Coordinates of C-alpha atoms (C1' of nucleotides) in Angstrom, one line a residue:
Chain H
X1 CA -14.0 -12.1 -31.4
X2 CA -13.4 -12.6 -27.9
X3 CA -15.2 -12.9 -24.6
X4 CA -14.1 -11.2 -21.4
X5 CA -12.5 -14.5 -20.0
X6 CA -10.9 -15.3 -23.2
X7 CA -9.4 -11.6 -23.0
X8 CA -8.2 -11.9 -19.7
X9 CA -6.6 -14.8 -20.5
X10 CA -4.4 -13.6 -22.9
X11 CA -3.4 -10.5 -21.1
X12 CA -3.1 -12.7 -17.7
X13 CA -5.4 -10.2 -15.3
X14 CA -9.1 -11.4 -14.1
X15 CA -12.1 -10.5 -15.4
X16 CA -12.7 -8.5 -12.5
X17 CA -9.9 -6.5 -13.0
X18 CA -10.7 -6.2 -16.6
X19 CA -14.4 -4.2 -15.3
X20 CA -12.7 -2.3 -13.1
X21 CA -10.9 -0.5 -15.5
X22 CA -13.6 0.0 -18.1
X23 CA -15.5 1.5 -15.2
X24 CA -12.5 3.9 -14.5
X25 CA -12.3 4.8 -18.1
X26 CA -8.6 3.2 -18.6
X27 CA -10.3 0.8 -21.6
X28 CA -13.2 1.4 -23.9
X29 CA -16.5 -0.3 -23.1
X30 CA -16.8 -2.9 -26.3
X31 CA -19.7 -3.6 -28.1
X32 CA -21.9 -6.4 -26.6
X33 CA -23.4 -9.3 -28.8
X34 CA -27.7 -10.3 -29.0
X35 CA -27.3 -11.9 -25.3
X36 CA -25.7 -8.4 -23.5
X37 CA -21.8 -10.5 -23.3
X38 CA -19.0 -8.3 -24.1
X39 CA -17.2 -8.7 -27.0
X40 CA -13.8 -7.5 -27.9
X41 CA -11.4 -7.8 -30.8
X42 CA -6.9 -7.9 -31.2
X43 CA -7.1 -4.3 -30.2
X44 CA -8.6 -4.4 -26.5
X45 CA -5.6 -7.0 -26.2
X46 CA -3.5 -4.3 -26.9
X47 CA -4.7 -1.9 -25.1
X48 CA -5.6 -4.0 -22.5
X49 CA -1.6 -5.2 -22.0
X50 CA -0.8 -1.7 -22.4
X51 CA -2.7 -0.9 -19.0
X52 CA -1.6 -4.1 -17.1
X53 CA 1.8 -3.7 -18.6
X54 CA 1.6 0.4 -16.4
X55 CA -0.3 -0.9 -13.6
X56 CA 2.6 -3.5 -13.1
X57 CA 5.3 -1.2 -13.2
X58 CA 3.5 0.6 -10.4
X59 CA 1.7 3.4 -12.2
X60 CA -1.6 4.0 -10.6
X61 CA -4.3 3.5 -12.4
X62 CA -5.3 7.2 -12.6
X63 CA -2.5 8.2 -13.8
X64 CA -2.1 5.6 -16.6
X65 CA -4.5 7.4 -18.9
X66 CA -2.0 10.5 -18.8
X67 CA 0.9 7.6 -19.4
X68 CA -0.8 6.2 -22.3
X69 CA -1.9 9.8 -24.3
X70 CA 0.8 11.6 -23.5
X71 CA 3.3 12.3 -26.4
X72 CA 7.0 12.0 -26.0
X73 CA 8.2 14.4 -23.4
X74 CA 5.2 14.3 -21.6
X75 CA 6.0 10.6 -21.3
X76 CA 9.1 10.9 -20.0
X77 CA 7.6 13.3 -17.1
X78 CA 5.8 11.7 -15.9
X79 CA 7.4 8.3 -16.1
X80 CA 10.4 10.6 -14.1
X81 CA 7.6 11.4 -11.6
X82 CA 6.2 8.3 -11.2
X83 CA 10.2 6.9 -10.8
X84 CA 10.6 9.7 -8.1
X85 CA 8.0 8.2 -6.5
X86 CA 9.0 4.7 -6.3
X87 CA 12.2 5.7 -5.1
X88 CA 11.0 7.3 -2.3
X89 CA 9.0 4.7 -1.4
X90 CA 11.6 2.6 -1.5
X91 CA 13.9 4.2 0.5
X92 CA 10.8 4.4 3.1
X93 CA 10.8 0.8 3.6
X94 CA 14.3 0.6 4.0
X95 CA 14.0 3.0 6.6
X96 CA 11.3 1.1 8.0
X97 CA 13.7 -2.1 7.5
X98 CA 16.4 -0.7 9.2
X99 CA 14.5 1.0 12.6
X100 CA 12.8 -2.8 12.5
X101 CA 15.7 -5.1 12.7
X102 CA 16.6 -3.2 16.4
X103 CA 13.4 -4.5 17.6
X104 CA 14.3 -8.5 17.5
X105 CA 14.1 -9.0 21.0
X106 CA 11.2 -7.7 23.6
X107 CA 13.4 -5.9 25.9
X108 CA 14.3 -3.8 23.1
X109 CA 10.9 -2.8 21.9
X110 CA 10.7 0.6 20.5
X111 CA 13.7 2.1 22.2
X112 CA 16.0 4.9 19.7
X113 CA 19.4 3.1 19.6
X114 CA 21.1 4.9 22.1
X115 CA 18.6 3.6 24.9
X116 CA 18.8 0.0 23.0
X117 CA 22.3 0.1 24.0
X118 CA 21.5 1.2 27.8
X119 CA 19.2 -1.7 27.3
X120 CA 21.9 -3.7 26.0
X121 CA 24.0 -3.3 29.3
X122 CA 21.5 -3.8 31.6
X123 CA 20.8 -6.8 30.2
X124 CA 24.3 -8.1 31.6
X125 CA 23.3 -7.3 35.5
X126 CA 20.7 -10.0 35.4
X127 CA 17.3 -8.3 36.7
X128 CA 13.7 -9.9 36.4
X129 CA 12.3 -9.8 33.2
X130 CA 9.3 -7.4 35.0
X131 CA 12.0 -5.0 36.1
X132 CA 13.2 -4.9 32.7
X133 CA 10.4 -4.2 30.9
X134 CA 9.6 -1.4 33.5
X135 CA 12.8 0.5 32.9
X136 CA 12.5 0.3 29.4
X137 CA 8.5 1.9 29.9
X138 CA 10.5 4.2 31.2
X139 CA 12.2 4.9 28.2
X140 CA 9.6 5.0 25.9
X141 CA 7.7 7.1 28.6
X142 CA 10.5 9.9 29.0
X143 CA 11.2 10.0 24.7
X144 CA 7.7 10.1 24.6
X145 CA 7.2 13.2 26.9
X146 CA 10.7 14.7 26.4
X147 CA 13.0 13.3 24.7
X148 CA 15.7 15.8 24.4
X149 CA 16.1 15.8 28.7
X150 CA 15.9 11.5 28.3
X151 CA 19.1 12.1 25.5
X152 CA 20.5 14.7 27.7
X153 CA 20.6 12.2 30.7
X154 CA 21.0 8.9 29.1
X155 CA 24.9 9.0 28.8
X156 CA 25.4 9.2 32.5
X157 CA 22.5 6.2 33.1
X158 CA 24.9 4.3 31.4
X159 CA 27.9 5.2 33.0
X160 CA 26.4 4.4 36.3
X161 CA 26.3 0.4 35.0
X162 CA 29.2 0.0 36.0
X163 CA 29.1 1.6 39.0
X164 CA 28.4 -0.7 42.2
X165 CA 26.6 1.2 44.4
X166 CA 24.0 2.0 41.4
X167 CA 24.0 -2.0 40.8
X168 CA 23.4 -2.8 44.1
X169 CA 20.5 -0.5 44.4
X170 CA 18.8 -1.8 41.0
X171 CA 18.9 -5.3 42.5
X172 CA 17.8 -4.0 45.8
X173 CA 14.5 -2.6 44.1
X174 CA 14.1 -5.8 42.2
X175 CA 14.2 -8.1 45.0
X176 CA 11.8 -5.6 46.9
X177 CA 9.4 -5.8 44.3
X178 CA 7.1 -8.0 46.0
X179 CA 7.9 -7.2 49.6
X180 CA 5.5 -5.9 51.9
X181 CA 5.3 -2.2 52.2
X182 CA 6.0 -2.6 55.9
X183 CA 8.7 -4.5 55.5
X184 CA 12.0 -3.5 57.5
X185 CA 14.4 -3.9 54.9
X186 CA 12.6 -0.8 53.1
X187 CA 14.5 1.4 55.3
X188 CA 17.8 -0.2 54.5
X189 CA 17.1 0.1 50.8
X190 CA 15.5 3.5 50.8
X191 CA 18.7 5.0 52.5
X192 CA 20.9 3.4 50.1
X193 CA 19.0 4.5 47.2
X194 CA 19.1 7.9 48.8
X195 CA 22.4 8.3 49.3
X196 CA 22.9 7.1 45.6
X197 CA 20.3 9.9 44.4
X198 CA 21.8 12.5 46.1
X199 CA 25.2 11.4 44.0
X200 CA 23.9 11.8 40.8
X201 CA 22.7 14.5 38.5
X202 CA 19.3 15.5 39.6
X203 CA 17.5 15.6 36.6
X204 CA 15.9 19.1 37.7
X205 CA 19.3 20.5 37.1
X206 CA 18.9 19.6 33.7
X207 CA 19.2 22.3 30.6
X208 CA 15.9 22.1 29.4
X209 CA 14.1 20.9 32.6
X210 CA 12.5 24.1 33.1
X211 CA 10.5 24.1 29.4
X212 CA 8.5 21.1 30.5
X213 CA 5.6 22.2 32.0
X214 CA 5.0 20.4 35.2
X215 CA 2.0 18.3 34.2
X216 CA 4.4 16.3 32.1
X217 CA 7.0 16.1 34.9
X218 CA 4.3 14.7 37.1
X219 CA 3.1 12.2 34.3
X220 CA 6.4 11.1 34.4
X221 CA 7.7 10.6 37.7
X222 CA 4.1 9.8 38.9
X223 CA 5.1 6.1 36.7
X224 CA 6.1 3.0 38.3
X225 CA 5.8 0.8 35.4
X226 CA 5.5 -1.7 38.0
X227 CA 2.0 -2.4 40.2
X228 CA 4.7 -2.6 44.0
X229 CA 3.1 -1.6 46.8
X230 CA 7.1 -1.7 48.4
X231 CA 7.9 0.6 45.2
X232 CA 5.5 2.7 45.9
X233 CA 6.4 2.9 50.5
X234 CA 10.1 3.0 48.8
X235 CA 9.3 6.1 46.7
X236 CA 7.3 7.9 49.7
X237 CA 10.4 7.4 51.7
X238 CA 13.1 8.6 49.5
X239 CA 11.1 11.5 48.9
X240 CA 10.8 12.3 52.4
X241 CA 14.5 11.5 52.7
X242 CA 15.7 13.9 49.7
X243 CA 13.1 16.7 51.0
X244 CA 14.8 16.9 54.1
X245 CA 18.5 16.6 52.3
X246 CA 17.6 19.7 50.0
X247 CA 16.1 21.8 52.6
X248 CA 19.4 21.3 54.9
X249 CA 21.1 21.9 51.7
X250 CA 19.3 24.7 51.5
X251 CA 20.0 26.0 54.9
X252 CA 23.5 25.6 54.5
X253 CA 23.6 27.3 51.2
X254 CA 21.7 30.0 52.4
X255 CA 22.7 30.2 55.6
Chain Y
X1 CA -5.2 12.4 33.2
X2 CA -4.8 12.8 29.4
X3 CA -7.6 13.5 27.0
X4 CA -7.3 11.6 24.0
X5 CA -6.1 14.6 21.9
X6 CA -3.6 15.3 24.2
X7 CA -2.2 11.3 23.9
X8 CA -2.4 11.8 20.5
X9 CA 0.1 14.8 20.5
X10 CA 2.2 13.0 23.1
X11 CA 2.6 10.0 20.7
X12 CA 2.8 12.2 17.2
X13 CA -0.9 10.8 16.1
X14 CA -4.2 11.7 15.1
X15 CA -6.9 11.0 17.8
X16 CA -8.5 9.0 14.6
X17 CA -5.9 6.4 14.7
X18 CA -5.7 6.2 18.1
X19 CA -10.1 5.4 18.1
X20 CA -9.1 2.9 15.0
X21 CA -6.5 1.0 17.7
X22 CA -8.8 0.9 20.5
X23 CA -11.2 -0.6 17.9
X24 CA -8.5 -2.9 16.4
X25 CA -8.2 -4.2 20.0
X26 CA -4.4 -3.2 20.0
X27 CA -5.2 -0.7 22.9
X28 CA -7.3 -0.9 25.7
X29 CA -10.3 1.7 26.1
X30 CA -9.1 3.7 29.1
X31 CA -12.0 4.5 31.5
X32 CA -14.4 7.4 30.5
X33 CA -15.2 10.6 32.6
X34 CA -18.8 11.8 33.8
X35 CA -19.1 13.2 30.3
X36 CA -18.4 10.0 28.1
X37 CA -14.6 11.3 27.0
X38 CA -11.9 8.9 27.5
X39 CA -9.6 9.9 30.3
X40 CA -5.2 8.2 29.9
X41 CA -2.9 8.0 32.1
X42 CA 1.1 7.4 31.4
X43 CA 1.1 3.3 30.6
X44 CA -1.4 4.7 27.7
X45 CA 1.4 6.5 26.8
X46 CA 3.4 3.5 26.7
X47 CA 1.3 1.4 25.5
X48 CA 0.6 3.7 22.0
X49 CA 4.0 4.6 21.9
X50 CA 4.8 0.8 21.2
X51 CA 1.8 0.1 19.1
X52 CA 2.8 3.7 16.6
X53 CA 6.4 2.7 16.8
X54 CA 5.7 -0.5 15.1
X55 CA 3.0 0.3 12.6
X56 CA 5.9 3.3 11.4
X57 CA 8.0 0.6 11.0
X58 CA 5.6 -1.5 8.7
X59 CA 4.1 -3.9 11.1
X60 CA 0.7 -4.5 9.9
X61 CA -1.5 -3.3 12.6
X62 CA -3.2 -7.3 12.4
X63 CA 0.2 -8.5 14.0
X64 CA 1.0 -5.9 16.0
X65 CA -1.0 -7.8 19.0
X66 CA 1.6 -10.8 18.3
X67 CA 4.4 -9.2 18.4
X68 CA 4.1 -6.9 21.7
X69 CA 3.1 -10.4 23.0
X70 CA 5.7 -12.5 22.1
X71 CA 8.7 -13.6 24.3
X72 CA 12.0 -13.3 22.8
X73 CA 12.4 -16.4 20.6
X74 CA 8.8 -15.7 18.9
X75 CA 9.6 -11.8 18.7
X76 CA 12.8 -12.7 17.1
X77 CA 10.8 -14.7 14.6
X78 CA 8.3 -12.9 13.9
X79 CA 10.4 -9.8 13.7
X80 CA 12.3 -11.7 11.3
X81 CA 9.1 -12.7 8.7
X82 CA 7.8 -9.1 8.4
X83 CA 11.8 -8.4 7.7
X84 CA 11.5 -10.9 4.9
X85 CA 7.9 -9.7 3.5
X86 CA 9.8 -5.6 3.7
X87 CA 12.4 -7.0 1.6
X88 CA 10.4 -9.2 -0.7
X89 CA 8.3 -5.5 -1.1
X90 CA 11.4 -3.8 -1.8
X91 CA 12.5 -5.7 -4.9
X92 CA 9.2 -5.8 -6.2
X93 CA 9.5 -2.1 -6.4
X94 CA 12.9 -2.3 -7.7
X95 CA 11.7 -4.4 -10.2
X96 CA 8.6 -2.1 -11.4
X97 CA 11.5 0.9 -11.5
X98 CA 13.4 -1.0 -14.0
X99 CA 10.9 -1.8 -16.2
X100 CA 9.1 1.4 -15.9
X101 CA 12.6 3.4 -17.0
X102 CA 12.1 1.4 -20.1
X103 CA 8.9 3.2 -20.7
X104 CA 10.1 6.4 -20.8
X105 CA 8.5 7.1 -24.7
X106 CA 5.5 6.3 -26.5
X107 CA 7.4 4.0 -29.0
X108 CA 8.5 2.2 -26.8
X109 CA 5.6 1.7 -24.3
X110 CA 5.1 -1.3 -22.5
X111 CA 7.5 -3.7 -24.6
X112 CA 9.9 -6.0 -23.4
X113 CA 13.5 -5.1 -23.8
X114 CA 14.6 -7.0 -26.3
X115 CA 11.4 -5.3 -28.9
X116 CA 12.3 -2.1 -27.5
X117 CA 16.2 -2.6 -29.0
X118 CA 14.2 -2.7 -32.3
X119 CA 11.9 -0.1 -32.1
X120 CA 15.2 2.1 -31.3
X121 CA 17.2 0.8 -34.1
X122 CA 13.7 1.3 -36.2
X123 CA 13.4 4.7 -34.9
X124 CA 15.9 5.7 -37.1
X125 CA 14.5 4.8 -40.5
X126 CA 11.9 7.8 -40.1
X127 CA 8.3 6.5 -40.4
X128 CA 5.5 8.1 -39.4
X129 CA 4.7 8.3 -35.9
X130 CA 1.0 6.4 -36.8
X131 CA 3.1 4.1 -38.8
X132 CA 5.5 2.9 -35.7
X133 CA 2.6 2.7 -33.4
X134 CA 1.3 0.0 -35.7
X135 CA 4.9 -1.6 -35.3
X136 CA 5.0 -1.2 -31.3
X137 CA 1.4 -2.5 -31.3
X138 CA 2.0 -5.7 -33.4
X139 CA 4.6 -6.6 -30.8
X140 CA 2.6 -6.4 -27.8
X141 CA -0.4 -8.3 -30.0
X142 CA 2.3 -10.7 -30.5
X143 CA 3.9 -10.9 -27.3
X144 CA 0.3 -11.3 -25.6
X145 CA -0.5 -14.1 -27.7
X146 CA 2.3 -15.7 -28.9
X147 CA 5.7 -14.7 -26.9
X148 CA 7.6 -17.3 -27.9
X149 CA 6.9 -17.3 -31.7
X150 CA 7.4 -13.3 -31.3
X151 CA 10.6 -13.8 -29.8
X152 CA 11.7 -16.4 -31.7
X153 CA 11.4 -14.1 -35.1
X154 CA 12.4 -11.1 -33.7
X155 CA 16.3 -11.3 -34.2
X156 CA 15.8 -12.2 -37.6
X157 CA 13.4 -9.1 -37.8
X158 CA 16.1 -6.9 -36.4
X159 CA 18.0 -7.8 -39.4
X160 CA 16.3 -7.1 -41.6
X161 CA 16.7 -3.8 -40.7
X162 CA 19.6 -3.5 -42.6
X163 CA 18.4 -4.8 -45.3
X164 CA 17.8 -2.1 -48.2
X165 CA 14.9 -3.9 -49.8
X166 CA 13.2 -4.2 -46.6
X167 CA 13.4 -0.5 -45.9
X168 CA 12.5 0.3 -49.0
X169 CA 8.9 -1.5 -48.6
X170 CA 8.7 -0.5 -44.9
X171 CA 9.3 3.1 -46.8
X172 CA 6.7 2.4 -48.5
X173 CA 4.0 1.6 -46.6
X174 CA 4.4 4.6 -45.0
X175 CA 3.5 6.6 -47.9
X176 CA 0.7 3.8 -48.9
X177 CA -1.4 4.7 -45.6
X178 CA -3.5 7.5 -47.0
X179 CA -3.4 6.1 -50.5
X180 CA -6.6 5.4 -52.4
X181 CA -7.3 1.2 -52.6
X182 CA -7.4 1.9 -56.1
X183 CA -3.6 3.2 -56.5
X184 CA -1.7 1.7 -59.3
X185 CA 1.0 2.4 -57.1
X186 CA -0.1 -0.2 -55.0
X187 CA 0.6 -3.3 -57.9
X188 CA 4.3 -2.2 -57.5
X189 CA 4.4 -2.1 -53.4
X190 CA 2.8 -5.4 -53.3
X191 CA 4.8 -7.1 -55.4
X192 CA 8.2 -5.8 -54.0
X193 CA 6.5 -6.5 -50.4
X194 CA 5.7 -10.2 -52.1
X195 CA 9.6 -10.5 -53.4
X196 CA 10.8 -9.5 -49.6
X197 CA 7.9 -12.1 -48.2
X198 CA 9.3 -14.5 -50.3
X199 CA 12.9 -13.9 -49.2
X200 CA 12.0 -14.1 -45.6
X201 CA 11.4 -16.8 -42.8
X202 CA 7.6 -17.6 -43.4
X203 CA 6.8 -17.3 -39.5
X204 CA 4.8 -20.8 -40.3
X205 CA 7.7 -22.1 -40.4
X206 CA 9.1 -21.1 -36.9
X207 CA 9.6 -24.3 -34.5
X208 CA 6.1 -24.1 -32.2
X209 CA 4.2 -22.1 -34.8
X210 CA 1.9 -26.0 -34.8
X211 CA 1.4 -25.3 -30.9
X212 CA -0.1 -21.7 -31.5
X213 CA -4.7 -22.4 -31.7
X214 CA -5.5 -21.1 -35.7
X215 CA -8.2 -18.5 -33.8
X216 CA -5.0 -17.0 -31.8
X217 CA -2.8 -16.9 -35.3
X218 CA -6.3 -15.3 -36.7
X219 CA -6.4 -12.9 -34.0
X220 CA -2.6 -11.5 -34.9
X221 CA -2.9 -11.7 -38.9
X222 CA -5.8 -9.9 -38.8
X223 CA -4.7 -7.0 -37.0
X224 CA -3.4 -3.9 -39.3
X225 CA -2.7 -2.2 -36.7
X226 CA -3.9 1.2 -38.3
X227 CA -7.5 1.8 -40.2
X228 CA -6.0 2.1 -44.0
X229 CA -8.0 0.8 -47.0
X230 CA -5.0 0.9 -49.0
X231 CA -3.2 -1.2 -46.4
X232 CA -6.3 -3.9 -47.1
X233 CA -6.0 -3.9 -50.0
X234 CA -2.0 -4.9 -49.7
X235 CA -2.9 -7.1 -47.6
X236 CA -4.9 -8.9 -50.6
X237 CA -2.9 -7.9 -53.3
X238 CA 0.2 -9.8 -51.3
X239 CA -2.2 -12.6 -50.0
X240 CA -3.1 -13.5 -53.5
X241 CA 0.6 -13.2 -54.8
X242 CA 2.1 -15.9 -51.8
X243 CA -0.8 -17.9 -52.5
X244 CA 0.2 -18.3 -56.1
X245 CA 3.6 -18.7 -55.5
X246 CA 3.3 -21.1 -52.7
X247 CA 1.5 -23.3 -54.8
X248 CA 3.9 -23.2 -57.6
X249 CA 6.3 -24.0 -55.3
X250 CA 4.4 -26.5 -54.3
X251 CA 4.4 -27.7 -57.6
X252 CA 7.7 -27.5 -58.6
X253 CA 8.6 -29.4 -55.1
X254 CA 6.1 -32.1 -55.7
X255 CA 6.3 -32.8 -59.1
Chain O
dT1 C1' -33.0 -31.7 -21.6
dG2 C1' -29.6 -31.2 -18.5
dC3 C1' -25.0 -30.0 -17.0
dG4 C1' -21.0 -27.3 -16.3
dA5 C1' -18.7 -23.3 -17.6
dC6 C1' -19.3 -18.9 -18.8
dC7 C1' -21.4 -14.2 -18.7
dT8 C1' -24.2 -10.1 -16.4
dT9 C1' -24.9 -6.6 -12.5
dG10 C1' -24.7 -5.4 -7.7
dC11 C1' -23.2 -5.6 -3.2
dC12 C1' -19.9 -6.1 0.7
dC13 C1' -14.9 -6.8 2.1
dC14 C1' -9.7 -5.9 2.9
dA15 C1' -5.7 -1.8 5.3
dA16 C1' -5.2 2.3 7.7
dG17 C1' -7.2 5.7 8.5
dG18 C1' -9.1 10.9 6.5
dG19 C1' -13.0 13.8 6.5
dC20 C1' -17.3 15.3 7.6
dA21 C1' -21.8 15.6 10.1
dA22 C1' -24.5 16.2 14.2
dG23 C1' -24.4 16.7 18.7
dG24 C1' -22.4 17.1 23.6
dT25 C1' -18.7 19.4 26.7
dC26 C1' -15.3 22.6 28.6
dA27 C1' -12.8 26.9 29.7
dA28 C1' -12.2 31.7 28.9
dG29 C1' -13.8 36.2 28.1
dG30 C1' -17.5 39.8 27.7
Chain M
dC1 C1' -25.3 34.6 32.1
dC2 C1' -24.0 33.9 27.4
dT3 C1' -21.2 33.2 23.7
dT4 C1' -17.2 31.5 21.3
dG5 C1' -13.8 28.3 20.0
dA6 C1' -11.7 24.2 20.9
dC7 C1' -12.4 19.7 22.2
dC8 C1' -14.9 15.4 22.6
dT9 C1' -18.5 11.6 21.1
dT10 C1' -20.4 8.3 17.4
dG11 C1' -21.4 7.1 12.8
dC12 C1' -21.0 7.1 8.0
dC13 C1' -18.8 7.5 3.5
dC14 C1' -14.2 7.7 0.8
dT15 C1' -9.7 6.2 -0.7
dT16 C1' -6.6 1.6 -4.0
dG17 C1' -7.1 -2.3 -6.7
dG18 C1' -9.5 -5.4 -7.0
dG19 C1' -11.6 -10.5 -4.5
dG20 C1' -15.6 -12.9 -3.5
dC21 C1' -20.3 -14.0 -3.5
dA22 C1' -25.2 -13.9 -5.0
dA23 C1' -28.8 -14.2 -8.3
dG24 C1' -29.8 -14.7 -12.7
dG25 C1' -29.0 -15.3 -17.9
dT26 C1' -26.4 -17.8 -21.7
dC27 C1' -23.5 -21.0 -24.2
dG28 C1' -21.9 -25.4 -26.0
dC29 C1' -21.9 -30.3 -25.6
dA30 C1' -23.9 -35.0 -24.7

DNA sequence: TGCGACCTTGCCCCAAGGGCAAGGTCAAGG
DNA sequence: CCTTGACCTTGCCCTTGGGGCAAGGTCGCA
């Protein structure tokens, strides 16, 4: 006869694992001897083994009981099930695997692919590390909110990398980062930025724009990502700048 | 400003996990309102986007902290060691899958692959399904106990499956189960079973058979396998026989 | 007689939340 | 003004498969 340890032993588990399945009713309580020890003979080996053989192999242990009574084509059922199972599993973490490996380097952090690459680029232009980080906020702020308009627009955000007024304007706003908000050179950089803005695709004219209710819209243009008093002066002025642009716009159209 | 439920549907969470992360410490607690709820603006937005995007992708939520902290070189790395611990995971489970298609019957439950070639080839002799339990069992008795003397016999085992004489007592035992003890027909199985014993590798004399504790060799000799008086009294009847002829062996060898 | 190794039960702990309870709050409609 | 339903708050227990510890009883050996 055998005690608990010596059991264990043989089957390689603990002891502790050896309770906890005679408390979930995976192996028979044994008799006990005079002093209350538990004492179990060659066939709690087997049985035993036969658990920590499933539990191995990744069955849980509720469902080895069904395993271990079931008859043939039950067996294979289940075993099919509990296969299914690991498989998909499986092919979770390789998922999880794959989405990982983009996200080896900070500036990268949690972007889809396709802004990874933006990301990629931008990285070539040679902006602070702060200025960095807050575009790619941006990123994760616009999929966030609404991703399909951030896909829509992302192809032409890339595009403009290589053009040089956009550059120029990028390293404009990083070198104004900590600038005064009364500094002069605001002006300067606010028209520039302006003129660039009224180039591009406004993203109002987006298909799409108009099923994102205006909360969101203002969560997302209301973001710096970056704490700049002269961000902020710049962003008051370029409003003011494109207000006026659209409302002689406007005019003309309507006039 | 955001409620938390409304964060929660911006990031694709429950507003349980997002409490569990401010608890964590993997999120700030935002300010409260006049009535106690918590009140977000869009860097929370950010901020849970990152912290979700990496517990999807199977960073435990303990490193999460590390990894939105790291620079580049230390993201890199640490990106690179939960890679490592994915993959490691992912052969485990490939691992369990392979076994666990072995288990895909009762006879062949929980065996290693070699045992489970004979319990195939045995399958086909037709015994009693009671009968090749007992078989199964024995091996994972012996392979719990003693896997190397079990291995060690078992091609010689497999042989004998072709063996006529062998087949013809495994035969039966089969019909023996339910027997009375007192069967004449029980003289006759035990001393064909004796003849075959004779004929066969006497597992005492298996290289390592010394190493093996006499409680452990008790253990596995003592085990039927199946509750069958008639079976005992084989077990006797043959025990007797060997004994006899061992020592006239014995004799013979000695004198 | 003592010591170390073993056994017993019971309790708390891990990850990553889910679910529920009890109570407070908010906005809309009657 | 009141109700209703949806939302928020905290706190507690539950999950898997045990690990670890405490307090106490027991075993074999010197």
């Amino acid at each position: 006869m055998l005690t608990i340890g010596q059991l264990a032993k043989h089957a390689g588990v603990s002891t502790k694992a050896i309770r906890v399945y005679h408390a979930k009713g995976l192996l028979p309580e044994p008799d006990r001897d005079a002093s209350g020890y538990r004492r179990y003979d060659a066939q709690a080996i087997i049985d035993l083994t036969q658990v920590v053989t499933l539990a191995q192999a990744g069955v849980p242990l509720a469902r080895i009981r069904d395993v271990l009574d079931a008859d043939t084509d039950q067996a294979t059922e289940q075993i099919d099930r509990i296969d299914a199972e690991l498989r998909a599993h499986i092919r979770r973490l390789q998922q999880r695997r794959t989405r990982l490996r983009h996200f080896d380097r900070p500036d990268r952090l949690c972007l889809p692919p396709e802004a990874i690459e933006f990301m990629d680029r931008l990285r070539g232009i040679g902006l602070s590390e702060r200025h960095e980080h807050a575009i790619r906020d941006g990123f994760i702020l616009g999929y966030a909110l609404a991703a399909d308009l951030t896909r829509t627009i992302l192809p032409s955000r890339t595009a403009l990398l290589g053009d040089d007024e956009y550059v120029a304007v990028l390293r404009g706003y990083d070198d104004a980062i900590d600038w005064s908000p009364d500094d002069p050179r605001l002006d300067e950089l606010a028209d520039a930025a302006t003129r660039l803005a009224l180039r591009m695709t406004m993203v109002s004219d987006l298909p799409g724009f108009d099923r994102v209710p205006s909360e969101t819209i203002d969560l997302l243009t209301g973001h710096l990502g970056i704490d700049s008093p002269a961000w902020e002066r710049l962003d008051q002025l370029i409003t003011r700048r494109l207000t006026t642009a659209t409302q002689v716009r406007n005019t003309n159209t309507t006039g």
